[in-house]
Amino acid sequence: MASYKKSLNVLDLLAVVTELTELRGGSIIDKVYTMGDSLLLRFRKGPEKYFIIANSHRFGLTSYVLEHGAEGGVTILRQFIETRG
């Protein structure tokens, strides 16, 4: 049976920081979605859009998004971001 990680470690965080360097300088959070127990953050940097998926055992860029929606407290976060944009 496969054993899945339950949390991020220092090496995971280093990989995340390295992966997210392309979002530095001029990117903004455009939308926030929930996908099960994960958050999906959509960033804009000029015409390009980037997606970050985050939960307790994963954090990273993704370009493959199956479905998303606004549930629970994310609606409040989404409204806050949209009024600031």
PDB file of N, CA, C and O in Angstrom, chain B, residues numbered from 101:
ATOM      1  N   MET B 101       0.833  -1.173   0.000  1.00  0.00           N
ATOM      2  CA  MET B 101       0.000   0.000   0.000  1.00  0.00           C
ATOM      3  C   MET B 101       0.884   1.245   0.000  1.00  0.00           C
ATOM      4  O   MET B 101       1.883   1.295   0.717  1.00  0.00           O
ATOM      5  N   ALA B 102       0.520   2.253  -0.802  1.00  0.00           N
ATOM      6  CA  ALA B 102       1.310   3.476  -0.914  1.00  0.00           C
ATOM      7  C   ALA B 102       1.208   4.308   0.354  1.00  0.00           C
ATOM      8  O   ALA B 102       0.149   4.392   0.977  1.00  0.00           O
ATOM      9  N   SER B 103       2.320   4.917   0.724  1.00  0.00           N
ATOM     10  CA  SER B 103       2.354   5.795   1.880  1.00  0.00           C
ATOM     11  C   SER B 103       2.448   7.237   1.404  1.00  0.00           C
ATOM     12  O   SER B 103       3.395   7.597   0.704  1.00  0.00           O
ATOM     13  N   TYR B 104       1.482   8.065   1.772  1.00  0.00           N
ATOM     14  CA  TYR B 104       1.448   9.449   1.334  1.00  0.00           C
ATOM     15  C   TYR B 104       1.965  10.365   2.428  1.00  0.00           C
ATOM     16  O   TYR B 104       1.811  10.093   3.618  1.00  0.00           O
ATOM     17  N   LYS B 105       2.587  11.465   1.994  1.00  0.00           N
ATOM     18  CA  LYS B 105       3.097  12.442   2.944  1.00  0.00           C
ATOM     19  C   LYS B 105       1.947  13.117   3.661  1.00  0.00           C
ATOM     20  O   LYS B 105       0.877  13.328   3.089  1.00  0.00           O
ATOM     21  N   LYS B 106       2.177  13.450   4.909  1.00  0.00           N
ATOM     22  CA  LYS B 106       1.159  14.128   5.691  1.00  0.00           C
ATOM     23  C   LYS B 106       1.502  15.593   5.935  1.00  0.00           C
ATOM     24  O   LYS B 106       0.650  16.356   6.390  1.00  0.00           O
ATOM     25  N   SER B 107       2.738  15.999   5.641  1.00  0.00           N
ATOM     26  CA  SER B 107       3.136  17.391   5.829  1.00  0.00           C
ATOM     27  C   SER B 107       4.346  17.705   4.958  1.00  0.00           C
ATOM     28  O   SER B 107       5.004  16.807   4.431  1.00  0.00           O
ATOM     29  N   LEU B 108       4.623  18.994   4.819  1.00  0.00           N
ATOM     30  CA  LEU B 108       5.782  19.451   4.055  1.00  0.00           C
ATOM     31  C   LEU B 108       7.007  19.496   4.964  1.00  0.00           C
ATOM     32  O   LEU B 108       6.893  19.762   6.161  1.00  0.00           O
ATOM     33  N   ASN B 109       8.187  19.231   4.382  1.00  0.00           N
ATOM     34  CA  ASN B 109       9.426  19.361   5.145  1.00  0.00           C
ATOM     35  C   ASN B 109      10.269  20.485   4.530  1.00  0.00           C
ATOM     36  O   ASN B 109       9.828  21.139   3.585  1.00  0.00           O
ATOM     37  N   VAL B 110      11.464  20.711   5.053  1.00  0.00           N
ATOM     38  CA  VAL B 110      12.319  21.810   4.596  1.00  0.00           C
ATOM     39  C   VAL B 110      12.670  21.665   3.113  1.00  0.00           C
ATOM     40  O   VAL B 110      12.664  22.659   2.387  1.00  0.00           O
ATOM     41  N   LEU B 111      12.971  20.472   2.655  1.00  0.00           N
ATOM     42  CA  LEU B 111      13.298  20.281   1.245  1.00  0.00           C
ATOM     43  C   LEU B 111      12.095  20.574   0.342  1.00  0.00           C
ATOM     44  O   LEU B 111      12.254  21.113  -0.754  1.00  0.00           O
ATOM     45  N   ASP B 112      10.907  20.220   0.800  1.00  0.00           N
ATOM     46  CA  ASP B 112       9.698  20.543   0.049  1.00  0.00           C
ATOM     47  C   ASP B 112       9.539  22.056  -0.074  1.00  0.00           C
ATOM     48  O   ASP B 112       9.227  22.566  -1.150  1.00  0.00           O
ATOM     49  N   LEU B 113       9.753  22.770   1.029  1.00  0.00           N
ATOM     50  CA  LEU B 113       9.623  24.230   1.008  1.00  0.00           C
ATOM     51  C   LEU B 113      10.653  24.877   0.097  1.00  0.00           C
ATOM     52  O   LEU B 113      10.340  25.846  -0.595  1.00  0.00           O
ATOM     53  N   LEU B 114      11.873  24.359   0.084  1.00  0.00           N
ATOM     54  CA  LEU B 114      12.903  24.870  -0.819  1.00  0.00           C
ATOM     55  C   LEU B 114      12.491  24.674  -2.276  1.00  0.00           C
ATOM     56  O   LEU B 114      12.685  25.569  -3.099  1.00  0.00           O
ATOM     57  N   ALA B 115      11.936  23.533  -2.595  1.00  0.00           N
ATOM     58  CA  ALA B 115      11.452  23.270  -3.950  1.00  0.00           C
ATOM     59  C   ALA B 115      10.313  24.214  -4.317  1.00  0.00           C
ATOM     60  O   ALA B 115      10.248  24.689  -5.451  1.00  0.00           O
ATOM     61  N   VAL B 116       9.421  24.491  -3.381  1.00  0.00           N
ATOM     62  CA  VAL B 116       8.296  25.406  -3.630  1.00  0.00           C
ATOM     63  C   VAL B 116       8.811  26.811  -3.909  1.00  0.00           C
ATOM     64  O   VAL B 116       8.373  27.458  -4.860  1.00  0.00           O
ATOM     65  N   VAL B 117       9.732  27.282  -3.090  1.00  0.00           N
ATOM     66  CA  VAL B 117      10.287  28.623  -3.280  1.00  0.00           C
ATOM     67  C   VAL B 117      10.965  28.737  -4.642  1.00  0.00           C
ATOM     68  O   VAL B 117      10.803  29.742  -5.334  1.00  0.00           O
ATOM     69  N   THR B 118      11.708  27.731  -5.023  1.00  0.00           N
ATOM     70  CA  THR B 118      12.379  27.725  -6.331  1.00  0.00           C
ATOM     71  C   THR B 118      11.359  27.738  -7.463  1.00  0.00           C
ATOM     72  O   THR B 118      11.524  28.463  -8.444  1.00  0.00           O
ATOM     73  N   GLU B 119      10.314  26.942  -7.329  1.00  0.00           N
ATOM     74  CA  GLU B 119       9.293  26.851  -8.369  1.00  0.00           C
ATOM     75  C   GLU B 119       8.512  28.152  -8.532  1.00  0.00           C
ATOM     76  O   GLU B 119       8.104  28.495  -9.641  1.00  0.00           O
ATOM     77  N   LEU B 120       8.302  28.871  -7.441  1.00  0.00           N
ATOM     78  CA  LEU B 120       7.464  30.061  -7.481  1.00  0.00           C
ATOM     79  C   LEU B 120       8.210  31.348  -7.816  1.00  0.00           C
ATOM     80  O   LEU B 120       7.610  32.423  -7.807  1.00  0.00           O
ATOM     81  N   THR B 121       9.506  31.260  -8.109  1.00  0.00           N
ATOM     82  CA  THR B 121      10.268  32.473  -8.418  1.00  0.00           C
ATOM     83  C   THR B 121       9.743  33.197  -9.658  1.00  0.00           C
ATOM     84  O   THR B 121       9.915  34.411  -9.768  1.00  0.00           O
ATOM     85  N   GLU B 122       9.113  32.492 -10.587  1.00  0.00           N
ATOM     86  CA  GLU B 122       8.591  33.161 -11.778  1.00  0.00           C
ATOM     87  C   GLU B 122       7.391  34.049 -11.478  1.00  0.00           C
ATOM     88  O   GLU B 122       6.996  34.853 -12.322  1.00  0.00           O
ATOM     89  N   LEU B 123       6.806  33.918 -10.294  1.00  0.00           N
ATOM     90  CA  LEU B 123       5.684  34.779  -9.911  1.00  0.00           C
ATOM     91  C   LEU B 123       6.141  36.077  -9.253  1.00  0.00           C
ATOM     92  O   LEU B 123       5.323  36.957  -8.983  1.00  0.00           O
ATOM     93  N   ARG B 124       7.439  36.202  -8.994  1.00  0.00           N
ATOM     94  CA  ARG B 124       7.957  37.415  -8.360  1.00  0.00           C
ATOM     95  C   ARG B 124       7.850  38.592  -9.310  1.00  0.00           C
ATOM     96  O   ARG B 124       8.016  38.448 -10.521  1.00  0.00           O
ATOM     97  N   GLY B 125       7.578  39.734  -8.759  1.00  0.00           N
ATOM     98  CA  GLY B 125       7.584  40.961  -9.535  1.00  0.00           C
ATOM     99  C   GLY B 125       6.398  41.132 -10.461  1.00  0.00           C
ATOM    100  O   GLY B 125       6.466  40.748 -11.629  1.00  0.00           O
ATOM    101  N   GLY B 126       5.329  41.692  -9.970  1.00  0.00           N
ATOM    102  CA  GLY B 126       4.213  42.041 -10.823  1.00  0.00           C
ATOM    103  C   GLY B 126       3.059  41.068 -10.888  1.00  0.00           C
ATOM    104  O   GLY B 126       2.106  41.316 -11.626  1.00  0.00           O
ATOM    105  N   SER B 127       3.097  39.976 -10.154  1.00  0.00           N
ATOM    106  CA  SER B 127       1.956  39.058 -10.189  1.00  0.00           C
ATOM    107  C   SER B 127       1.005  39.389  -9.042  1.00  0.00           C
ATOM    108  O   SER B 127       1.426  39.821  -7.969  1.00  0.00           O
ATOM    109  N   ILE B 128      -0.294  39.175  -9.294  1.00  0.00           N
ATOM    110  CA  ILE B 128      -1.305  39.429  -8.280  1.00  0.00           C
ATOM    111  C   ILE B 128      -2.250  38.234  -8.209  1.00  0.00           C
ATOM    112  O   ILE B 128      -2.421  37.503  -9.185  1.00  0.00           O
ATOM    113  N   ILE B 129      -2.863  38.045  -7.037  1.00  0.00           N
ATOM    114  CA  ILE B 129      -3.880  37.002  -6.902  1.00  0.00           C
ATOM    115  C   ILE B 129      -5.139  37.504  -7.586  1.00  0.00           C
ATOM    116  O   ILE B 129      -5.649  38.580  -7.276  1.00  0.00           O
ATOM    117  N   ASP B 130      -5.627  36.707  -8.518  1.00  0.00           N
ATOM    118  CA  ASP B 130      -6.793  37.070  -9.320  1.00  0.00           C
ATOM    119  C   ASP B 130      -8.068  36.452  -8.764  1.00  0.00           C
ATOM    120  O   ASP B 130      -9.083  37.139  -8.646  1.00  0.00           O
ATOM    121  N   LYS B 131      -8.035  35.174  -8.423  1.00  0.00           N
ATOM    122  CA  LYS B 131      -9.197  34.444  -7.904  1.00  0.00           C
ATOM    123  C   LYS B 131      -8.729  33.391  -6.904  1.00  0.00           C
ATOM    124  O   LYS B 131      -7.566  32.987  -6.903  1.00  0.00           O
ATOM    125  N   VAL B 132      -9.659  32.954  -6.053  1.00  0.00           N
ATOM    126  CA  VAL B 132      -9.405  31.879  -5.094  1.00  0.00           C
ATOM    127  C   VAL B 132     -10.548  30.886  -5.209  1.00  0.00           C
ATOM    128  O   VAL B 132     -11.717  31.271  -5.225  1.00  0.00           O
ATOM    129  N   TYR B 133     -10.206  29.609  -5.288  1.00  0.00           N
ATOM    130  CA  TYR B 133     -11.200  28.540  -5.399  1.00  0.00           C
ATOM    131  C   TYR B 133     -10.898  27.466  -4.362  1.00  0.00           C
ATOM    132  O   TYR B 133      -9.794  27.412  -3.820  1.00  0.00           O
ATOM    133  N   THR B 134     -11.879  26.614  -4.088  1.00  0.00           N
ATOM    134  CA  THR B 134     -11.639  25.434  -3.275  1.00  0.00           C
ATOM    135  C   THR B 134     -11.843  24.197  -4.137  1.00  0.00           C
ATOM    136  O   THR B 134     -12.702  24.160  -5.018  1.00  0.00           O
ATOM    137  N   MET B 135     -11.042  23.203  -3.860  1.00  0.00           N
ATOM    138  CA  MET B 135     -11.142  21.904  -4.525  1.00  0.00           C
ATOM    139  C   MET B 135     -10.992  20.856  -3.433  1.00  0.00           C
ATOM    140  O   MET B 135      -9.876  20.466  -3.089  1.00  0.00           O
ATOM    141  N   GLY B 136     -12.102  20.406  -2.894  1.00  0.00           N
ATOM    142  CA  GLY B 136     -12.032  19.464  -1.776  1.00  0.00           C
ATOM    143  C   GLY B 136     -11.385  20.124  -0.580  1.00  0.00           C
ATOM    144  O   GLY B 136     -11.887  21.134  -0.085  1.00  0.00           O
ATOM    145  N   ASP B 137     -10.272  19.570  -0.100  1.00  0.00           N
ATOM    146  CA  ASP B 137      -9.570  20.155   1.038  1.00  0.00           C
ATOM    147  C   ASP B 137      -8.421  21.064   0.613  1.00  0.00           C
ATOM    148  O   ASP B 137      -7.582  21.425   1.438  1.00  0.00           O
ATOM    149  N   SER B 138      -8.373  21.435  -0.660  1.00  0.00           N
ATOM    150  CA  SER B 138      -7.294  22.265  -1.184  1.00  0.00           C
ATOM    151  C   SER B 138      -7.799  23.637  -1.595  1.00  0.00           C
ATOM    152  O   SER B 138      -8.973  23.822  -1.914  1.00  0.00           O
ATOM    153  N   LEU B 139      -6.884  24.587  -1.577  1.00  0.00           N
ATOM    154  CA  LEU B 139      -7.143  25.906  -2.138  1.00  0.00           C
ATOM    155  C   LEU B 139      -6.484  25.991  -3.499  1.00  0.00           C
ATOM    156  O   LEU B 139      -5.385  25.471  -3.695  1.00  0.00           O
ATOM    157  N   LEU B 140      -7.138  26.635  -4.429  1.00  0.00           N
ATOM    158  CA  LEU B 140      -6.567  26.889  -5.738  1.00  0.00           C
ATOM    159  C   LEU B 140      -6.514  28.396  -5.897  1.00  0.00           C
ATOM    160  O   LEU B 140      -7.548  29.064  -5.903  1.00  0.00           O
ATOM    161  N   LEU B 141      -5.306  28.931  -6.025  1.00  0.00           N
ATOM    162  CA  LEU B 141      -5.100  30.362  -6.177  1.00  0.00           C
ATOM    163  C   LEU B 141      -4.739  30.646  -7.627  1.00  0.00           C
ATOM    164  O   LEU B 141      -3.837  30.020  -8.183  1.00  0.00           O
ATOM    165  N   ARG B 142      -5.443  31.591  -8.237  1.00  0.00           N
ATOM    166  CA  ARG B 142      -5.117  31.971  -9.614  1.00  0.00           C
ATOM    167  C   ARG B 142      -4.397  33.307  -9.575  1.00  0.00           C
ATOM    168  O   ARG B 142      -4.930  34.298  -9.077  1.00  0.00           O
ATOM    169  N   PHE B 143      -3.178  33.324 -10.104  1.00  0.00           N
ATOM    170  CA  PHE B 143      -2.372  34.532 -10.171  1.00  0.00           C
ATOM    171  C   PHE B 143      -2.350  35.044 -11.598  1.00  0.00           C
ATOM    172  O   PHE B 143      -2.416  34.266 -12.550  1.00  0.00           O
ATOM    173  N   ARG B 144      -2.256  36.355 -11.740  1.00  0.00           N
ATOM    174  CA  ARG B 144      -2.067  36.979 -13.049  1.00  0.00           C
ATOM    175  C   ARG B 144      -0.742  37.716 -13.039  1.00  0.00           C
ATOM    176  O   ARG B 144      -0.405  38.404 -12.075  1.00  0.00           O
ATOM    177  N   LYS B 145      -0.006  37.566 -14.107  1.00  0.00           N
ATOM    178  CA  LYS B 145       1.220  38.330 -14.312  1.00  0.00           C
ATOM    179  C   LYS B 145       1.187  38.762 -15.768  1.00  0.00           C
ATOM    180  O   LYS B 145       1.575  38.010 -16.662  1.00  0.00           O
ATOM    181  N   GLY B 146       0.715  39.990 -15.994  1.00  0.00           N
ATOM    182  CA  GLY B 146       0.471  40.432 -17.364  1.00  0.00           C
ATOM    183  C   GLY B 146      -0.648  39.593 -17.949  1.00  0.00           C
ATOM    184  O   GLY B 146      -1.664  39.382 -17.288  1.00  0.00           O
ATOM    185  N   PRO B 147      -0.488  39.107 -19.178  1.00  0.00           N
ATOM    186  CA  PRO B 147      -1.541  38.287 -19.786  1.00  0.00           C
ATOM    187  C   PRO B 147      -1.523  36.823 -19.328  1.00  0.00           C
ATOM    188  O   PRO B 147      -2.476  36.083 -19.573  1.00  0.00           O
ATOM    189  N   GLU B 148      -0.449  36.414 -18.670  1.00  0.00           N
ATOM    190  CA  GLU B 148      -0.298  35.022 -18.245  1.00  0.00           C
ATOM    191  C   GLU B 148      -1.072  34.749 -16.957  1.00  0.00           C
ATOM    192  O   GLU B 148      -1.179  35.616 -16.089  1.00  0.00           O
ATOM    193  N   LYS B 149      -1.611  33.529 -16.844  1.00  0.00           N
ATOM    194  CA  LYS B 149      -2.288  33.091 -15.625  1.00  0.00           C
ATOM    195  C   LYS B 149      -1.571  31.868 -15.078  1.00  0.00           C
ATOM    196  O   LYS B 149      -1.187  30.971 -15.828  1.00  0.00           O
ATOM    197  N   TYR B 150      -1.397  31.845 -13.769  1.00  0.00           N
ATOM    198  CA  TYR B 150      -0.741  30.745 -13.080  1.00  0.00           C
ATOM    199  C   TYR B 150      -1.671  30.240 -11.989  1.00  0.00           C
ATOM    200  O   TYR B 150      -2.398  31.023 -11.378  1.00  0.00           O
ATOM    201  N   PHE B 151      -1.653  28.943 -11.743  1.00  0.00           N
ATOM    202  CA  PHE B 151      -2.464  28.354 -10.691  1.00  0.00           C
ATOM    203  C   PHE B 151      -1.548  27.728  -9.651  1.00  0.00           C
ATOM    204  O   PHE B 151      -0.584  27.042  -9.989  1.00  0.00           O
ATOM    205  N   ILE B 152      -1.858  27.971  -8.388  1.00  0.00           N
ATOM    206  CA  ILE B 152      -1.150  27.334  -7.287  1.00  0.00           C
ATOM    207  C   ILE B 152      -2.164  26.528  -6.506  1.00  0.00           C
ATOM    208  O   ILE B 152      -3.218  27.039  -6.127  1.00  0.00           O
ATOM    209  N   ILE B 153      -1.851  25.285  -6.268  1.00  0.00           N
ATOM    210  CA  ILE B 153      -2.706  24.440  -5.448  1.00  0.00           C
ATOM    211  C   ILE B 153      -2.021  24.256  -4.102  1.00  0.00           C
ATOM    212  O   ILE B 153      -0.820  23.995  -4.035  1.00  0.00           O
ATOM    213  N   ALA B 154      -2.797  24.396  -3.032  1.00  0.00           N
ATOM    214  CA  ALA B 154      -2.214  24.326  -1.693  1.00  0.00           C
ATOM    215  C   ALA B 154      -3.125  23.545  -0.763  1.00  0.00           C
ATOM    216  O   ALA B 154      -4.332  23.782  -0.706  1.00  0.00           O
ATOM    217  N   ASN B 155      -2.531  22.615  -0.042  1.00  0.00           N
ATOM    218  CA  ASN B 155      -3.207  21.915   1.047  1.00  0.00           C
ATOM    219  C   ASN B 155      -2.146  21.507   2.054  1.00  0.00           C
ATOM    220  O   ASN B 155      -1.009  21.970   1.960  1.00  0.00           O
ATOM    221  N   SER B 156      -2.476  20.672   2.994  1.00  0.00           N
ATOM    222  CA  SER B 156      -1.535  20.343   4.066  1.00  0.00           C
ATOM    223  C   SER B 156      -0.321  19.538   3.607  1.00  0.00           C
ATOM    224  O   SER B 156       0.681  19.500   4.321  1.00  0.00           O
ATOM    225  N   HIS B 157      -0.376  18.897   2.445  1.00  0.00           N
ATOM    226  CA  HIS B 157       0.749  18.079   1.994  1.00  0.00           C
ATOM    227  C   HIS B 157       1.230  18.418   0.586  1.00  0.00           C
ATOM    228  O   HIS B 157       2.055  17.694   0.028  1.00  0.00           O
ATOM    229  N   ARG B 158       0.725  19.511   0.002  1.00  0.00           N
ATOM    230  CA  ARG B 158       1.165  19.893  -1.335  1.00  0.00           C
ATOM    231  C   ARG B 158       1.025  21.393  -1.499  1.00  0.00           C
ATOM    232  O   ARG B 158       0.078  22.010  -1.012  1.00  0.00           O
ATOM    233  N   PHE B 159       1.994  21.960  -2.198  1.00  0.00           N
ATOM    234  CA  PHE B 159       1.953  23.385  -2.516  1.00  0.00           C
ATOM    235  C   PHE B 159       2.793  23.568  -3.764  1.00  0.00           C
ATOM    236  O   PHE B 159       4.004  23.353  -3.720  1.00  0.00           O
ATOM    237  N   GLY B 160       2.195  23.955  -4.863  1.00  0.00           N
ATOM    238  CA  GLY B 160       2.989  24.145  -6.067  1.00  0.00           C
ATOM    239  C   GLY B 160       2.170  24.627  -7.239  1.00  0.00           C
ATOM    240  O   GLY B 160       0.940  24.641  -7.205  1.00  0.00           O
ATOM    241  N   LEU B 161       2.880  25.023  -8.276  1.00  0.00           N
ATOM    242  CA  LEU B 161       2.245  25.465  -9.512  1.00  0.00           C
ATOM    243  C   LEU B 161       1.598  24.296 -10.230  1.00  0.00           C
ATOM    244  O   LEU B 161       2.107  23.176 -10.199  1.00  0.00           O
ATOM    245  N   THR B 162       0.486  24.559 -10.868  1.00  0.00           N
ATOM    246  CA  THR B 162      -0.166  23.554 -11.685  1.00  0.00           C
ATOM    247  C   THR B 162      -0.811  24.243 -12.878  1.00  0.00           C
ATOM    248  O   THR B 162      -1.212  25.404 -12.785  1.00  0.00           O
ATOM    249  N   SER B 163      -0.911  23.557 -13.965  1.00  0.00           N
ATOM    250  CA  SER B 163      -1.618  24.111 -15.132  1.00  0.00           C
ATOM    251  C   SER B 163      -2.829  23.264 -15.467  1.00  0.00           C
ATOM    252  O   SER B 163      -3.581  23.584 -16.388  1.00  0.00           O
ATOM    253  N   TYR B 164      -3.020  22.188 -14.726  1.00  0.00           N
ATOM    254  CA  TYR B 164      -4.108  21.255 -14.999  1.00  0.00           C
ATOM    255  C   TYR B 164      -5.148  21.389 -13.896  1.00  0.00           C
ATOM    256  O   TYR B 164      -4.922  20.958 -12.766  1.00  0.00           O
ATOM    257  N   VAL B 165      -6.280  21.981 -14.225  1.00  0.00           N
ATOM    258  CA  VAL B 165      -7.330  22.227 -13.245  1.00  0.00           C
ATOM    259  C   VAL B 165      -8.604  21.571 -13.742  1.00  0.00           C
ATOM    260  O   VAL B 165      -9.124  21.935 -14.796  1.00  0.00           O
ATOM    261  N   LEU B 166      -9.109  20.603 -12.984  1.00  0.00           N
ATOM    262  CA  LEU B 166     -10.327  19.901 -13.384  1.00  0.00           C
ATOM    263  C   LEU B 166     -11.589  20.696 -13.095  1.00  0.00           C
ATOM    264  O   LEU B 166     -12.408  20.923 -13.985  1.00  0.00           O
ATOM    265  N   GLU B 167     -11.740  21.113 -11.858  1.00  0.00           N
ATOM    266  CA  GLU B 167     -12.953  21.814 -11.463  1.00  0.00           C
ATOM    267  C   GLU B 167     -12.628  22.718 -10.300  1.00  0.00           C
ATOM    268  O   GLU B 167     -11.660  22.485  -9.576  1.00  0.00           O
ATOM    269  N   HIS B 168     -13.419  23.734 -10.117  1.00  0.00           N
ATOM    270  CA  HIS B 168     -13.244  24.615  -8.973  1.00  0.00           C
ATOM    271  C   HIS B 168     -14.570  25.300  -8.666  1.00  0.00           C
ATOM    272  O   HIS B 168     -15.466  25.347  -9.510  1.00  0.00           O
ATOM    273  N   GLY B 169     -14.684  25.820  -7.476  1.00  0.00           N
ATOM    274  CA  GLY B 169     -15.892  26.498  -7.046  1.00  0.00           C
ATOM    275  C   GLY B 169     -15.619  27.255  -5.770  1.00  0.00           C
ATOM    276  O   GLY B 169     -14.548  27.120  -5.179  1.00  0.00           O
ATOM    277  N   ALA B 170     -16.568  28.040  -5.346  1.00  0.00           N
ATOM    278  CA  ALA B 170     -16.410  28.812  -4.116  1.00  0.00           C
ATOM    279  C   ALA B 170     -17.274  28.187  -3.037  1.00  0.00           C
ATOM    280  O   ALA B 170     -18.487  28.049  -3.199  1.00  0.00           O
ATOM    281  N   GLU B 171     -16.652  27.816  -1.953  1.00  0.00           N
ATOM    282  CA  GLU B 171     -17.375  27.206  -0.836  1.00  0.00           C
ATOM    283  C   GLU B 171     -16.937  27.873   0.460  1.00  0.00           C
ATOM    284  O   GLU B 171     -15.809  28.354   0.572  1.00  0.00           O
ATOM    285  N   GLY B 172     -17.819  27.897   1.416  1.00  0.00           N
ATOM    286  CA  GLY B 172     -17.473  28.314   2.773  1.00  0.00           C
ATOM    287  C   GLY B 172     -16.771  29.649   2.851  1.00  0.00           C
ATOM    288  O   GLY B 172     -17.182  30.618   2.212  1.00  0.00           O
ATOM    289  N   GLY B 173     -15.692  29.697   3.648  1.00  0.00           N
ATOM    290  CA  GLY B 173     -14.959  30.928   3.900  1.00  0.00           C
ATOM    291  C   GLY B 173     -14.202  31.470   2.712  1.00  0.00           C
ATOM    292  O   GLY B 173     -13.746  32.612   2.746  1.00  0.00           O
ATOM    293  N   VAL B 174     -14.056  30.688   1.664  1.00  0.00           N
ATOM    294  CA  VAL B 174     -13.328  31.156   0.487  1.00  0.00           C
ATOM    295  C   VAL B 174     -14.075  32.290  -0.193  1.00  0.00           C
ATOM    296  O   VAL B 174     -13.449  33.151  -0.812  1.00  0.00           O
ATOM    297  N   THR B 175     -15.381  32.311  -0.094  1.00  0.00           N
ATOM    298  CA  THR B 175     -16.170  33.376  -0.704  1.00  0.00           C
ATOM    299  C   THR B 175     -15.769  34.725  -0.124  1.00  0.00           C
ATOM    300  O   THR B 175     -15.658  35.706  -0.860  1.00  0.00           O
ATOM    301  N   ILE B 176     -15.553  34.785   1.175  1.00  0.00           N
ATOM    302  CA  ILE B 176     -15.132  36.032   1.817  1.00  0.00           C
ATOM    303  C   ILE B 176     -13.757  36.439   1.331  1.00  0.00           C
ATOM    304  O   ILE B 176     -13.535  37.611   1.026  1.00  0.00           O
ATOM    305  N   LEU B 177     -12.828  35.497   1.250  1.00  0.00           N
ATOM    306  CA  LEU B 177     -11.490  35.775   0.748  1.00  0.00           C
ATOM    307  C   LEU B 177     -11.547  36.249  -0.700  1.00  0.00           C
ATOM    308  O   LEU B 177     -10.857  37.198  -1.072  1.00  0.00           O
ATOM    309  N   ARG B 178     -12.360  35.597  -1.508  1.00  0.00           N
ATOM    310  CA  ARG B 178     -12.506  35.979  -2.915  1.00  0.00           C
ATOM    311  C   ARG B 178     -13.033  37.409  -3.040  1.00  0.00           C
ATOM    312  O   ARG B 178     -12.524  38.182  -3.852  1.00  0.00           O
ATOM    313  N   GLN B 179     -14.046  37.773  -2.247  1.00  0.00           N
ATOM    314  CA  GLN B 179     -14.597  39.124  -2.302  1.00  0.00           C
ATOM    315  C   GLN B 179     -13.557  40.156  -1.895  1.00  0.00           C
ATOM    316  O   GLN B 179     -13.484  41.227  -2.496  1.00  0.00           O
ATOM    317  N   PHE B 180     -12.758  39.850  -0.889  1.00  0.00           N
ATOM    318  CA  PHE B 180     -11.701  40.744  -0.460  1.00  0.00           C
ATOM    319  C   PHE B 180     -10.688  41.000  -1.572  1.00  0.00           C
ATOM    320  O   PHE B 180     -10.301  42.141  -1.824  1.00  0.00           O
ATOM    321  N   ILE B 181     -10.262  39.916  -2.239  1.00  0.00           N
ATOM    322  CA  ILE B 181      -9.277  40.035  -3.319  1.00  0.00           C
ATOM    323  C   ILE B 181      -9.857  40.819  -4.488  1.00  0.00           C
ATOM    324  O   ILE B 181      -9.179  41.680  -5.049  1.00  0.00           O
ATOM    325  N   GLU B 182     -11.100  40.535  -4.863  1.00  0.00           N
ATOM    326  CA  GLU B 182     -11.698  41.209  -6.003  1.00  0.00           C
ATOM    327  C   GLU B 182     -11.906  42.696  -5.761  1.00  0.00           C
ATOM    328  O   GLU B 182     -11.815  43.483  -6.703  1.00  0.00           O
ATOM    329  N   THR B 183     -12.183  43.106  -4.531  1.00  0.00           N
ATOM    330  CA  THR B 183     -12.352  44.532  -4.251  1.00  0.00           C
ATOM    331  C   THR B 183     -11.025  45.268  -4.218  1.00  0.00           C
ATOM    332  O   THR B 183     -10.990  46.486  -4.389  1.00  0.00           O
ATOM    333  N   ARG B 184      -9.934  44.549  -4.000  1.00  0.00           N
ATOM    334  CA  ARG B 184      -8.594  45.157  -3.984  1.00  0.00           C
ATOM    335  C   ARG B 184      -8.001  45.271  -5.381  1.00  0.00           C
ATOM    336  O   ARG B 184      -7.094  46.074  -5.594  1.00  0.00           O
ATOM    337  N   GLY B 185      -8.499  44.474  -6.354  1.00  0.00           N
ATOM    338  CA  GLY B 185      -7.939  44.430  -7.706  1.00  0.00           C
ATOM    339  C   GLY B 185      -8.421  45.584  -8.483  1.00  0.00           C
ATOM    340  O   GLY B 185      -8.065  45.734  -9.652  1.00  0.00           O
TER     341      GLY B 185
END
